[in-house]
CSV table of C-alpha atoms in Angstrom, one decimal:
chain,number,residue,atom,x,y,z
A,1,MET,CA,-56.1,-68.3,-55.2
A,2,ASP,CA,-59.6,-70.7,-56.4
A,3,GLU,CA,-60.5,-71.3,-53.0
A,4,SER,CA,-61.9,-75.3,-54.3
A,5,ARG,CA,-57.8,-75.9,-55.0
A,6,LYS,CA,-55.5,-77.1,-52.4
A,7,LEU,CA,-52.8,-74.9,-52.4
A,8,PHE,CA,-49.7,-76.3,-50.3
A,9,VAL,CA,-46.6,-73.4,-49.9
A,10,GLY,CA,-44.8,-75.2,-47.1
A,11,PRO,CA,-41.1,-74.9,-48.0
A,12,ARG,CA,-42.0,-71.7,-49.6
A,13,LEU,CA,-43.2,-70.2,-46.1
A,14,LYS,CA,-40.6,-72.3,-44.1
A,15,ARG,CA,-37.8,-69.9,-46.9
A,16,LEU,CA,-40.5,-66.2,-46.1
A,17,ARG,CA,-40.0,-66.9,-42.0
A,18,ARG,CA,-36.5,-67.9,-41.9
A,19,ASP,CA,-35.5,-64.9,-44.7
A,20,LEU,CA,-37.9,-62.7,-42.0
A,21,ASN,CA,-35.1,-64.2,-38.6
A,22,LEU,CA,-39.1,-65.6,-37.4
A,23,SER,CA,-39.4,-68.0,-34.7
A,24,GLN,CA,-42.6,-70.6,-35.9
A,25,ALA,CA,-44.4,-67.8,-33.0
A,26,ARG,CA,-44.0,-65.0,-33.8
A,27,MET,CA,-45.1,-65.3,-37.6
A,28,ALA,CA,-47.9,-67.5,-35.6
A,29,GLU,CA,-49.1,-64.9,-33.4
A,30,GLU,CA,-48.7,-61.8,-35.9
A,31,LEU,CA,-50.6,-64.2,-39.0
A,32,GLY,CA,-52.9,-64.7,-35.9
A,33,LEU,CA,-52.5,-68.8,-36.0
A,34,SER,CA,-51.4,-70.6,-33.3
A,35,PRO,CA,-48.2,-72.6,-34.2
A,36,SER,CA,-49.2,-75.2,-34.2
A,37,TYR,CA,-50.9,-75.4,-37.0
A,38,LEU,CA,-48.3,-72.9,-38.5
A,39,ASN,CA,-46.0,-75.7,-38.7
A,40,LEU,CA,-48.1,-78.2,-40.1
A,41,MET,CA,-48.1,-75.2,-43.0
A,42,GLU,CA,-44.5,-75.6,-43.3
A,43,ARG,CA,-44.3,-79.5,-43.6
A,44,ASN,CA,-47.2,-79.0,-45.9
A,45,GLN,CA,-49.7,-80.9,-43.9
A,46,ARG,CA,-52.0,-78.6,-44.0
A,47,PRO,CA,-52.5,-76.5,-47.2
A,48,ILE,CA,-52.7,-72.3,-46.9
A,49,THR,CA,-56.8,-71.0,-47.1
A,50,ALA,CA,-57.2,-68.1,-48.6
A,51,GLN,CA,-57.4,-65.8,-45.4
A,52,VAL,CA,-54.7,-66.5,-44.6
A,53,LEU,CA,-52.6,-65.9,-47.9
A,54,ILE,CA,-54.6,-61.9,-47.5
A,55,ARG,CA,-53.1,-61.6,-44.1
A,56,LEU,CA,-49.3,-62.5,-45.8
A,57,ALA,CA,-49.6,-59.8,-48.4
A,58,HIS,CA,-50.7,-57.1,-45.6
A,59,ALA,CA,-47.9,-57.8,-42.9
A,60,TYR,CA,-45.4,-58.6,-44.6
A,61,SER,CA,-45.9,-56.6,-48.1
A,62,LEU,CA,-46.2,-59.4,-50.1
A,63,ASP,CA,-48.2,-60.4,-53.6
A,64,PRO,CA,-50.4,-62.6,-52.7
A,65,ARG,CA,-49.9,-64.8,-56.5
A,66,GLU,CA,-45.5,-65.1,-55.1
A,67,PHE,CA,-47.9,-67.7,-53.5
A,68,ALA,CA,-50.9,-69.4,-55.3
A,69,ASN,CA,-48.7,-69.3,-58.6
A,70,ASP,CA,-48.1,-72.5,-60.0
A,71,ASP,CA,-44.1,-71.9,-61.5
A,72,HIS,CA,-42.7,-75.5,-60.8
A,73,GLU,CA,-42.7,-76.6,-64.0
A,74,ARG,CA,-40.5,-73.7,-65.0
A,75,THR,CA,-38.3,-74.3,-62.1
A,76,VAL,CA,-38.0,-78.3,-62.9
A,77,ALA,CA,-36.8,-77.2,-66.6
A,78,GLU,CA,-33.6,-75.1,-65.4
A,79,LEU,CA,-32.9,-77.0,-63.4
A,80,GLU,CA,-32.2,-79.7,-65.9
A,81,GLU,CA,-30.7,-77.4,-68.2
A,82,VAL,CA,-28.0,-77.3,-65.3
A,83,PHE,CA,-27.6,-80.9,-64.4
A,84,ALA,CA,-27.9,-80.8,-68.6
A,85,ASP,CA,-24.1,-79.8,-67.8
A,86,PRO,CA,-21.6,-82.7,-69.1
A,87,LEU,CA,-20.7,-81.9,-65.3
A,88,PHE,CA,-23.0,-84.2,-63.8
A,89,ARG,CA,-22.6,-86.4,-67.0
A,90,SER,CA,-21.2,-89.4,-64.2
A,91,THR,CA,-24.6,-88.1,-61.9
A,92,PRO,CA,-27.9,-88.1,-64.1
A,93,VAL,CA,-30.6,-86.4,-61.4
A,94,ALA,CA,-34.2,-88.0,-62.5
A,95,ARG,CA,-37.0,-85.5,-63.1
A,96,LEU,CA,-39.3,-87.4,-59.7
A,97,GLU,CA,-35.8,-86.4,-57.6
A,98,LEU,CA,-35.9,-83.0,-59.4
A,99,ARG,CA,-39.4,-81.9,-58.6
A,100,GLU,CA,-39.5,-83.5,-55.0
A,101,THR,CA,-36.9,-81.3,-54.2
A,102,ILE,CA,-38.1,-78.5,-55.7
A,103,GLU,CA,-41.1,-79.0,-53.3
A,104,ASN,CA,-39.2,-79.6,-50.1
A,105,ALA,CA,-35.9,-77.1,-50.7
A,106,PRO,CA,-37.0,-74.5,-52.8
A,107,SER,CA,-33.2,-72.5,-50.8
A,108,LEU,CA,-31.7,-75.7,-52.0
A,109,VAL,CA,-32.8,-74.7,-54.9
A,110,ASP,CA,-32.5,-71.3,-55.3
A,111,ALA,CA,-28.4,-72.1,-54.4
A,112,ILE,CA,-28.1,-74.7,-56.6
A,113,ASN,CA,-29.2,-71.9,-59.9
A,114,ARG,CA,-27.5,-69.3,-57.9
A,115,LEU,CA,-23.5,-71.5,-57.8
A,116,TYR,CA,-24.2,-73.0,-62.2
A,117,ARG,CA,-24.6,-69.6,-62.3
A,118,ALA,CA,-21.5,-68.6,-60.7
A,119,TYR,CA,-19.8,-71.8,-62.0
A,120,GLN,CA,-20.7,-70.3,-66.1
A,121,ALA,CA,-19.6,-66.7,-65.4
A,122,MET,CA,-16.4,-68.3,-64.3
A,123,ARG,CA,-16.0,-70.4,-66.5
A,124,GLY,CA,-16.8,-68.4,-70.1
A,125,ALA,CA,-14.4,-65.5,-68.6
A,126,ARG,CA,-11.9,-68.7,-69.1
A,127,GLU,CA,-13.4,-69.1,-72.6
A,128,ALA,CA,-12.2,-66.1,-72.8
A,129,VAL,CA,-9.0,-65.6,-72.2
A,130,THR,CA,-8.6,-69.0,-74.6
A,131,PRO,CA,-11.6,-69.1,-77.3
A,132,ASN,CA,-10.3,-72.2,-78.0
A,133,LEU,CA,-10.9,-74.8,-75.9
A,134,SER,CA,-12.5,-78.3,-77.1
A,135,ASP,CA,-15.5,-80.1,-75.7
A,136,ARG,CA,-13.3,-81.8,-73.8
A,137,ASP,CA,-10.8,-78.7,-71.9
A,138,ARG,CA,-14.7,-77.2,-71.6
A,139,ALA,CA,-15.0,-80.5,-69.6
A,140,GLU,CA,-11.5,-81.1,-68.1
A,141,ASP,CA,-11.3,-77.7,-67.1
A,142,ALA,CA,-15.2,-78.0,-65.2
A,143,PRO,CA,-14.6,-78.9,-61.2
A,144,GLN,CA,-13.7,-82.2,-60.4
A,145,VAL,CA,-15.0,-84.2,-56.6
A,146,ASN,CA,-12.5,-84.2,-54.6
A,147,PRO,CA,-11.6,-87.8,-55.1
A,148,VAL,CA,-11.3,-88.6,-51.9
A,149,ASP,CA,-14.9,-87.8,-51.0
A,150,ARG,CA,-15.7,-89.5,-54.4
A,151,VAL,CA,-14.5,-92.9,-52.2
A,152,ARG,CA,-15.2,-92.5,-49.1
A,153,GLU,CA,-18.4,-92.1,-49.8
A,154,LEU,CA,-18.7,-95.4,-52.5
A,155,ILE,CA,-17.4,-97.5,-49.7
A,156,HIS,CA,-20.1,-95.9,-47.0
A,157,GLU,CA,-22.8,-96.7,-50.4
A,158,ALA,CA,-21.3,-100.5,-49.7
A,159,LYS,CA,-21.7,-99.9,-46.2
A,160,ASN,CA,-17.5,-101.5,-46.0
A,161,HIS,CA,-17.6,-104.5,-47.3
A,162,PHE,CA,-17.4,-106.6,-49.8
A,163,PRO,CA,-17.9,-110.2,-50.4
A,164,GLU,CA,-15.4,-111.0,-53.2
A,165,LEU,CA,-12.4,-109.6,-51.6
A,166,ASP,CA,-13.7,-111.0,-47.9
A,167,GLU,CA,-13.8,-115.1,-50.1
A,168,ALA,CA,-10.7,-114.9,-51.4
A,169,ALA,CA,-8.9,-114.1,-48.5
A,170,GLU,CA,-10.3,-116.3,-46.6
A,171,ALA,CA,-9.9,-119.4,-48.9
A,172,LEU,CA,-6.0,-117.6,-49.0
A,173,ALA,CA,-5.1,-117.1,-45.8
A,174,ALA,CA,-6.4,-120.9,-45.0
A,175,ASP,CA,-3.5,-122.0,-47.8
A,176,LEU,CA,-1.2,-119.8,-44.8
A,177,VAL,CA,-1.9,-121.2,-42.4
A,178,GLY,CA,-0.6,-125.1,-43.8
A,179,THR,CA,2.4,-123.8,-44.2
A,180,GLY,CA,3.4,-123.5,-40.6
A,181,HIS,CA,5.1,-120.3,-40.4
A,182,GLU,CA,4.2,-117.0,-38.5
A,183,PRO,CA,1.9,-114.5,-41.1
A,184,PHE,CA,4.4,-112.2,-42.2
A,185,PHE,CA,6.5,-114.6,-42.9
A,186,ALA,CA,4.3,-117.3,-45.2
A,187,ILE,CA,2.7,-113.9,-46.7
A,188,ALA,CA,7.0,-113.4,-47.7
A,189,GLU,CA,6.7,-115.8,-48.9
A,190,ARG,CA,3.9,-117.2,-51.5
A,191,LEU,CA,5.2,-113.6,-53.0
A,192,ARG,CA,8.6,-114.9,-53.5
A,193,ALA,CA,7.5,-117.8,-54.2
A,194,LYS,CA,4.9,-117.6,-56.4
A,195,HIS,CA,5.4,-114.1,-57.4
A,196,GLY,CA,9.4,-113.2,-57.6
A,197,ILE,CA,8.9,-111.0,-55.3
A,198,ARG,CA,11.4,-110.4,-52.4
A,199,VAL,CA,10.9,-109.0,-49.3
A,200,ARG,CA,12.9,-106.4,-47.7
A,201,VAL,CA,13.3,-104.9,-44.7
A,202,LEU,CA,15.5,-101.9,-44.8
A,203,PRO,CA,17.7,-99.6,-42.2
A,204,ILE,CA,15.5,-95.6,-42.6
A,205,ASP,CA,18.5,-94.4,-43.7
A,206,VAL,CA,17.6,-95.3,-47.4
A,207,MET,CA,14.2,-95.9,-46.5
A,208,SER,CA,13.9,-92.1,-44.9
A,209,ASP,CA,10.7,-91.3,-46.8
A,210,ASN,CA,8.6,-94.2,-47.0
A,211,LEU,CA,6.8,-96.5,-45.3
A,212,ARG,CA,6.8,-99.0,-48.4
A,213,ARG,CA,7.8,-99.4,-51.8
A,214,TYR,CA,7.0,-101.8,-54.4
A,215,ASP,CA,10.1,-101.9,-56.9
A,216,PRO,CA,8.7,-103.1,-60.1
A,217,HIS,CA,11.9,-103.7,-62.0
A,218,ARG,CA,13.8,-105.4,-59.7
A,219,ARG,CA,10.7,-107.6,-58.0
A,220,GLN,CA,11.2,-106.5,-55.1
A,221,LEU,CA,8.6,-105.0,-51.4
A,222,LEU,CA,10.9,-102.9,-49.5
A,223,ILE,CA,9.8,-101.9,-45.8
A,224,SER,CA,11.0,-99.9,-43.7
A,225,GLU,CA,12.7,-100.5,-41.1
A,226,LEU,CA,10.4,-97.9,-38.7
A,227,VAL,CA,7.0,-100.3,-39.3
A,228,ASP,CA,6.2,-102.3,-36.2
A,229,SER,CA,6.0,-106.8,-36.9
A,230,SER,CA,1.5,-105.9,-37.3
A,231,GLY,CA,2.0,-103.3,-40.0
A,232,ARG,CA,5.0,-104.7,-41.9
A,233,THR,CA,2.7,-108.4,-42.4
A,234,PHE,CA,-0.2,-105.4,-43.6
A,235,GLN,CA,1.3,-103.8,-46.1
A,236,ALA,CA,3.4,-107.4,-47.1
A,237,ALA,CA,-0.3,-107.9,-47.4
A,238,TYR,CA,-1.7,-105.4,-49.4
A,239,GLN,CA,1.1,-106.0,-52.4
A,240,LEU,CA,0.2,-109.7,-52.2
A,241,ALA,CA,-3.3,-108.8,-53.1
A,242,PHE,CA,-2.5,-106.9,-55.9
A,243,ALA,CA,0.4,-110.0,-57.3
A,244,GLU,CA,-2.8,-113.1,-57.0
A,245,MET,CA,-6.3,-110.5,-57.3
A,246,ARG,CA,-5.9,-107.8,-59.3
A,247,GLU,CA,-8.2,-108.0,-61.3
A,248,THR,CA,-11.4,-108.8,-59.5
A,249,ILE,CA,-9.7,-105.7,-57.7
A,250,ASP,CA,-10.3,-103.4,-60.4
A,251,ALA,CA,-13.3,-104.8,-62.2
A,252,LEU,CA,-15.0,-104.1,-59.3
A,253,ALA,CA,-13.3,-100.1,-58.8
A,254,ALA,CA,-14.3,-99.9,-62.7
A,255,ARG,CA,-17.6,-101.7,-62.1
A,256,LEU,CA,-18.3,-98.7,-58.6
A,257,GLU,CA,-16.1,-95.9,-60.0
A,258,PRO,CA,-16.8,-96.1,-64.7
A,259,ALA,CA,-14.8,-93.1,-64.7
A,260,ASP,CA,-10.5,-93.9,-64.6
A,261,GLY,CA,-9.4,-91.6,-62.4
A,262,PRO,CA,-8.0,-90.4,-59.3
A,263,ALA,CA,-10.8,-91.4,-57.5
A,264,ARG,CA,-10.7,-95.6,-59.4
A,265,ARG,CA,-7.2,-96.2,-58.3
A,266,LEU,CA,-7.0,-94.3,-54.8
A,267,LEU,CA,-10.0,-97.7,-55.5
A,268,ARG,CA,-7.7,-99.8,-55.9
A,269,VAL,CA,-5.6,-98.9,-53.0
A,270,SER,CA,-8.9,-99.3,-50.7
A,271,PHE,CA,-9.9,-102.7,-51.3
A,272,GLY,CA,-5.5,-103.4,-51.1
A,273,ASN,CA,-5.5,-102.6,-47.6
A,274,TYR,CA,-9.1,-105.0,-47.2
A,275,PHE,CA,-7.6,-107.4,-48.7
A,276,ALA,CA,-4.5,-106.7,-46.7
A,277,GLY,CA,-7.0,-106.8,-43.4
A,278,ALA,CA,-9.6,-109.3,-44.4
A,279,LEU,CA,-6.1,-111.7,-45.3
A,280,MET,CA,-4.5,-111.0,-41.3
A,281,MET,CA,-7.8,-112.0,-40.1
A,282,PRO,CA,-10.2,-114.0,-42.0
A,283,TYR,CA,-13.6,-113.7,-41.5
A,284,ALA,CA,-15.6,-116.2,-39.9
A,285,LYS,CA,-11.9,-116.9,-37.2
A,286,PHE,CA,-12.0,-112.9,-36.6
A,287,HIS,CA,-15.6,-112.8,-36.6
A,288,ALA,CA,-15.7,-116.0,-34.2
A,289,ALA,CA,-13.3,-114.5,-31.9
A,290,ALA,CA,-14.9,-111.3,-31.8
A,291,GLU,CA,-18.4,-112.0,-30.1
A,292,VAL,CA,-16.6,-114.4,-27.7
A,293,LEU,CA,-14.7,-111.3,-26.9
A,294,GLY,CA,-16.3,-109.1,-26.6
A,295,TYR,CA,-15.4,-107.6,-29.3
A,296,ASP,CA,-11.9,-106.8,-26.9
A,297,VAL,CA,-9.9,-104.8,-29.9
A,298,GLU,CA,-6.5,-105.3,-28.4
A,299,VAL,CA,-7.5,-109.2,-27.1
A,300,LEU,CA,-7.8,-109.6,-31.0
A,301,GLY,CA,-4.8,-107.6,-31.9
A,302,ALA,CA,-2.8,-110.0,-29.6
A,303,ARG,CA,-4.9,-113.0,-31.1
A,304,PHE,CA,-4.8,-111.9,-35.4
A,305,GLY,CA,-0.9,-110.2,-35.6
A,306,ALA,CA,-2.2,-106.7,-35.7
A,307,SER,CA,-2.6,-103.9,-34.4
A,308,PHE,CA,-5.9,-101.3,-32.8
A,309,GLU,CA,-6.1,-99.5,-35.1
A,310,GLN,CA,-6.3,-102.3,-38.4
A,311,VAL,CA,-8.2,-104.8,-35.4
A,312,ALA,CA,-10.9,-101.1,-35.1
A,313,HIS,CA,-11.0,-100.9,-39.1
A,314,ARG,CA,-12.0,-104.9,-39.7
A,315,LEU,CA,-14.6,-104.5,-36.8
A,316,THR,CA,-16.8,-102.2,-38.8
A,317,THR,CA,-16.5,-104.7,-42.2
A,318,LEU,CA,-18.3,-107.4,-41.1
A,319,ALA,CA,-21.8,-108.0,-42.2
A,320,ARG,CA,-21.4,-111.0,-44.0
A,321,PRO,CA,-25.3,-112.6,-44.5
A,322,GLY,CA,-25.5,-115.1,-41.3
A,323,ALA,CA,-22.8,-114.2,-39.5
A,324,ARG,CA,-22.8,-109.9,-39.8
A,325,GLY,CA,-20.8,-108.1,-36.5
A,326,ILE,CA,-21.8,-105.0,-34.5
A,327,PRO,CA,-22.7,-102.2,-36.5
A,328,PHE,CA,-19.8,-100.9,-36.1
A,329,PHE,CA,-18.1,-96.9,-37.7
A,330,LEU,CA,-14.8,-95.6,-36.6
A,331,VAL,CA,-12.8,-92.8,-37.2
A,332,ARG,CA,-10.0,-91.3,-36.8
A,333,VAL,CA,-9.1,-87.4,-35.4
A,334,ASP,CA,-5.3,-85.8,-35.2
A,335,SER,CA,-4.0,-83.0,-33.0
A,336,ALA,CA,-6.3,-81.0,-34.1
A,337,GLY,CA,-10.0,-83.0,-34.8
A,338,ASN,CA,-8.6,-83.4,-38.4
A,339,VAL,CA,-10.9,-86.4,-39.6
A,340,SER,CA,-8.3,-88.7,-41.7
A,341,LYS,CA,-10.5,-91.9,-41.2
A,342,ARG,CA,-13.7,-92.4,-40.9
A,343,PHE,CA,-16.0,-95.7,-42.2
A,344,SER,CA,-19.2,-96.6,-41.6
A,345,SER,CA,-21.6,-100.1,-41.6
A,346,GLY,CA,-23.9,-98.7,-39.9
A,347,ARG,CA,-25.7,-95.2,-39.7
A,348,PHE,CA,-23.9,-93.1,-38.0
A,349,PRO,CA,-24.4,-89.5,-39.8
A,350,PHE,CA,-20.5,-88.8,-39.8
A,351,SER,CA,-20.5,-84.3,-41.9
A,352,GLN,CA,-18.3,-85.3,-45.6
A,353,PHE,CA,-16.6,-81.6,-44.5
A,354,GLY,CA,-15.6,-80.1,-41.6
A,355,GLY,CA,-13.8,-82.7,-38.3
A,356,THR,CA,-16.0,-83.9,-35.2
A,357,CYS,CA,-17.0,-82.2,-31.4
A,358,PRO,CA,-15.0,-81.8,-29.6
A,359,LEU,CA,-17.8,-82.3,-26.2
A,360,TRP,CA,-17.0,-86.0,-27.6
A,361,ASN,CA,-14.1,-87.8,-25.6
A,362,LEU,CA,-12.4,-88.7,-28.5
A,363,HIS,CA,-9.9,-85.1,-29.0
A,364,SER,CA,-9.2,-85.5,-24.3
A,365,THR,CA,-8.5,-89.0,-25.3
A,366,PHE,CA,-5.2,-87.7,-26.9
A,367,ARG,CA,-4.1,-86.5,-22.9
A,368,THR,CA,-4.0,-90.4,-21.5
A,369,PRO,CA,-1.7,-92.4,-24.5
A,370,GLY,CA,-2.5,-95.9,-24.8
A,371,HIS,CA,-5.2,-95.9,-22.9
A,372,VAL,CA,-9.1,-97.1,-23.9
A,373,VAL,CA,-12.0,-94.5,-22.9
A,374,THR,CA,-15.6,-94.7,-22.8
A,375,GLN,CA,-18.3,-92.0,-23.5
A,376,ILE,CA,-22.4,-92.9,-24.3
A,377,VAL,CA,-23.1,-90.4,-25.9
A,378,GLU,CA,-26.8,-88.2,-27.9
A,379,LEU,CA,-26.9,-86.9,-31.2
A,380,PRO,CA,-29.4,-84.1,-32.0
A,381,ASP,CA,-32.1,-87.2,-33.5
A,382,SER,CA,-32.4,-88.4,-29.2
A,383,SER,CA,-29.5,-90.9,-31.3
A,384,ARG,CA,-27.8,-92.4,-28.5
A,385,TRP,CA,-24.6,-94.4,-29.1
A,386,PHE,CA,-21.7,-95.3,-27.1
A,387,SER,CA,-17.5,-94.9,-28.2
A,388,VAL,CA,-14.9,-96.4,-27.6
A,389,ALA,CA,-11.0,-94.3,-28.6
A,390,ARG,CA,-7.9,-94.9,-27.9
A,391,THR,CA,-4.6,-93.2,-29.1
A,392,VAL,CA,-3.0,-95.1,-32.3
A,393,LYS,CA,0.7,-94.5,-33.9
A,394,ARG,CA,1.7,-95.4,-37.3
A,395,ALA,CA,5.3,-96.4,-37.7
A,396,SER,CA,8.3,-95.8,-34.9
A,397,THR,CA,9.7,-92.1,-34.8
A,398,PRO,CA,13.5,-91.7,-34.5
A,399,TRP,CA,14.2,-88.7,-32.3
A,400,GLY,CA,14.9,-85.4,-32.7
A,401,THR,CA,10.9,-85.6,-35.7
A,402,PRO,CA,8.1,-85.0,-34.9
A,403,ASP,CA,5.4,-87.8,-33.8
A,404,PRO,CA,2.3,-88.2,-35.0
A,405,GLN,CA,-0.3,-89.8,-33.3
A,406,PHE,CA,-3.9,-90.5,-33.9
A,407,VAL,CA,-7.4,-90.9,-32.2
A,408,VAL,CA,-8.8,-94.1,-33.6
A,409,GLY,CA,-13.0,-93.8,-32.5
A,410,LEU,CA,-15.4,-97.5,-33.0
A,411,GLY,CA,-18.3,-96.6,-31.8
A,412,CYS,CA,-21.9,-98.4,-31.8
A,413,GLU,CA,-25.7,-97.6,-31.5
A,414,LEU,CA,-26.5,-97.7,-27.8
A,415,LYS,CA,-28.1,-100.7,-28.0
A,416,TYR,CA,-25.5,-102.8,-29.2
A,417,ALA,CA,-23.4,-102.4,-26.1
A,418,HIS,CA,-24.1,-104.7,-24.2
A,419,ARG,CA,-22.7,-107.1,-26.2
A,420,LEU,CA,-18.6,-105.6,-25.8
A,421,VAL,CA,-16.6,-105.7,-23.0
A,422,TYR,CA,-16.4,-102.0,-22.4
A,423,ALA,CA,-19.4,-101.8,-21.1
A,424,ARG,CA,-19.4,-104.4,-17.8
A,425,GLY,CA,-20.4,-103.0,-15.6
A,426,LEU,CA,-22.6,-100.2,-16.7
A,427,ASP,CA,-26.0,-99.2,-17.0
A,428,LEU,CA,-27.0,-98.3,-20.2
A,429,ALA,CA,-30.5,-97.6,-19.9
A,430,GLY,CA,-29.7,-95.0,-16.7
A,431,ALA,CA,-26.2,-94.1,-17.6
A,432,ASP,CA,-26.1,-90.1,-18.7
A,433,ALA,CA,-24.9,-89.5,-21.8
A,434,THR,CA,-23.6,-86.6,-23.8
A,435,PRO,CA,-24.8,-84.5,-26.4
A,436,ILE,CA,-22.6,-84.2,-28.9
A,437,GLY,CA,-23.5,-82.5,-32.8
A,438,VAL,CA,-21.6,-84.5,-35.9
A,439,ASN,CA,-19.7,-80.6,-36.0
A,440,CYS,CA,-20.5,-77.0,-35.7
A,441,ARG,CA,-22.0,-75.6,-38.7
A,442,LEU,CA,-24.1,-79.1,-38.6
A,443,CYS,CA,-25.2,-78.8,-35.6
A,444,GLY,CA,-28.3,-77.3,-33.8
A,445,ARG,CA,-28.2,-77.2,-30.2
A,446,VAL,CA,-28.5,-74.5,-28.4
A,447,ALA,CA,-26.9,-72.4,-25.9
A,448,CYS,CA,-23.8,-75.0,-26.5
A,449,PRO,CA,-20.5,-73.8,-24.5
A,450,GLN,CA,-17.8,-75.7,-27.4
A,451,ARG,CA,-19.2,-73.8,-30.4
A,452,ALA,CA,-16.6,-73.0,-32.8
A,453,ALA,CA,-19.3,-71.4,-35.9
A,454,PRO,CA,-23.2,-71.5,-36.5
A,455,PRO,CA,-25.3,-73.8,-37.9
A,456,LEU,CA,-25.4,-73.6,-41.8
A,457,MET,CA,-29.2,-74.2,-41.3
A,458,HIS,CA,-31.0,-71.5,-39.1
A,459,ALA,CA,-30.7,-68.0,-39.6
A,460,LEU,CA,-28.2,-66.2,-37.1
A,461,ILE,CA,-29.6,-64.1,-34.6
A,462,VAL,CA,-27.1,-61.3,-33.3
A,463,ASP,CA,-28.2,-59.0,-30.2
A,464,GLU,CA,-25.8,-56.3,-29.2
A,465,MET,CA,-27.3,-55.7,-26.2
A,466,ARG,CA,-26.6,-60.1,-24.9
A,467,ARG,CA,-23.9,-62.0,-24.8
A,468,GLY,CA,-25.4,-65.5,-24.3
A,469,VAL,CA,-23.1,-68.9,-23.1
A,470,SER,CA,-22.7,-70.1,-27.3
A,471,PRO,CA,-20.6,-67.1,-29.2
A,472,PHE,CA,-23.1,-67.6,-31.9
A,473,GLU,CA,-27.9,-67.5,-31.0
A,474,PHE,CA,-29.2,-68.7,-34.1
A,475,ASP,CA,-34.0,-69.6,-34.5
A,476,ALA,CA,-33.6,-73.5,-33.7
A,477,THR,CA,-37.1,-73.6,-35.6
C-alpha cells in the first residue's frame, strides 16, 4: 500500500468485524488499538494505516489487498447494470447515490446483487418454460412494488398535506353552510340537485357485504344502516369529491404516480377520503378550534360531527404555511398488532413492514375500550414522543357477528405536548419515558423481555450456556 495515499475502509472494516462476530472492544484488543480509534476508522474519520493493515492480515488471515484494492468503479458498473433493468425504470438511481451506497453500505450492495441474481435466475427459469415472452410480458412479469406501500410512501413524502384539496373543500364547505342544513343533508342535497345522485340509507339485508356502494346506472349512493352518522356524512362527502373534484384528483394522482395501475387508483381513493375529511372539517375553522381546545379529539369530533378516527386523521394534515398545526403522526392497529393505517406530518420513523412495539400502550388500550390512554415513549435514538390512544369501531355489528375493534394512536414529539389538553398537569420535563422500538426487527435495544425477533442489523449471538432476559442476544455495536 502506498503510504502517501490515505485509505478509508470503514464500511469494509465494520463488515469484517460483524462477519467475525466481534465487538468493537474485542477487535480493538486483538489489533492493539483503542476502541475509540477503531470506531473512528469504522466511521471513515480516520484512514487505515499500513501497520493496522498488517495486523489485520496476521490476526484474521486476510490478504491485505482485500482492503487496499480500489474496486469501486467495477462495483458502480455492476450496480448500474442492475438498476438499468426495466424493473427499476420508474425509480432511476443517480451514479452519485450508487457511489455513496458502495462506500457507506457495502453489505447492502452485496445484498442487492445477490437478490438481483436470484431474481434473474427466477426469471430465466420462467423464460425456459415460456421462451417466447415479449419485452412487455417480461416487464409485466417483474415483481411489482406493493401498491399499498407505494401509496403510503407517496403520501408520507407529501407530509399528508394537499393544499389544492384543502382549498377546494373549504370553499365548498362555505357554500354548504349557507344552505342551513346539517352536513349530511346538505351534502346529499348537493349531490341530488347538482349531480342527479340520490343518497339512500339501506337496511342490512340489502347491504349485507358493503358499507357504501355507488350505482352509476341508477345514479344512487347506497349507504348501510350500520354506518353511524359521522360515517354517513363522510361517505356522502367522498362521493361528492368525485362528482366535483374528479379532474383535480385525477391530475394530482397522475402527478405523484405516473404509472397507471393499482397504486394510482389507490391514490385516487386516498384523495377522495382526504377531501371528505377536509369538507367535514374545513381547514381554517378546524385549525383554529384545535388550537383553542388543546387538540381535544373528542370535543373536536362533537363540534364538527366527526368520529375520533376522522378527527385524528385530519390532525395529521394541518401543514398550511402560516397556519400549521402540531405535526402529528397516526397509526391504527388491530388486536393482533397489525398496522392498517399510518400517516405522519412529522418525522416519526414508521417501519414499512411489521407491527409496532408491544411496550407501546397502543396494545393495552384494548383492555379499556372507549377510554383515552396517554404515554410518553422514547425511541432508541433518544427522541421522545407523547402518545394518545383510544379504541375505535368502523361500524355497528349485528348480534352474533365478530365485533372488530381497532386502536388509533395519535402522537407528536414531546416538545409539542404542552399544547395538548391530554398533557395538562403532567411534568413533561421530569416524567419517565417508556423505552420502545419501531418494531423488534428494527430495534437495537438489548435485554428487552418483550423481544419477539432479533434485530436485522446486528449479529445474533447464541450462547448455549446462558439464557438472558431476552430470548435473542446480539452484538449491539
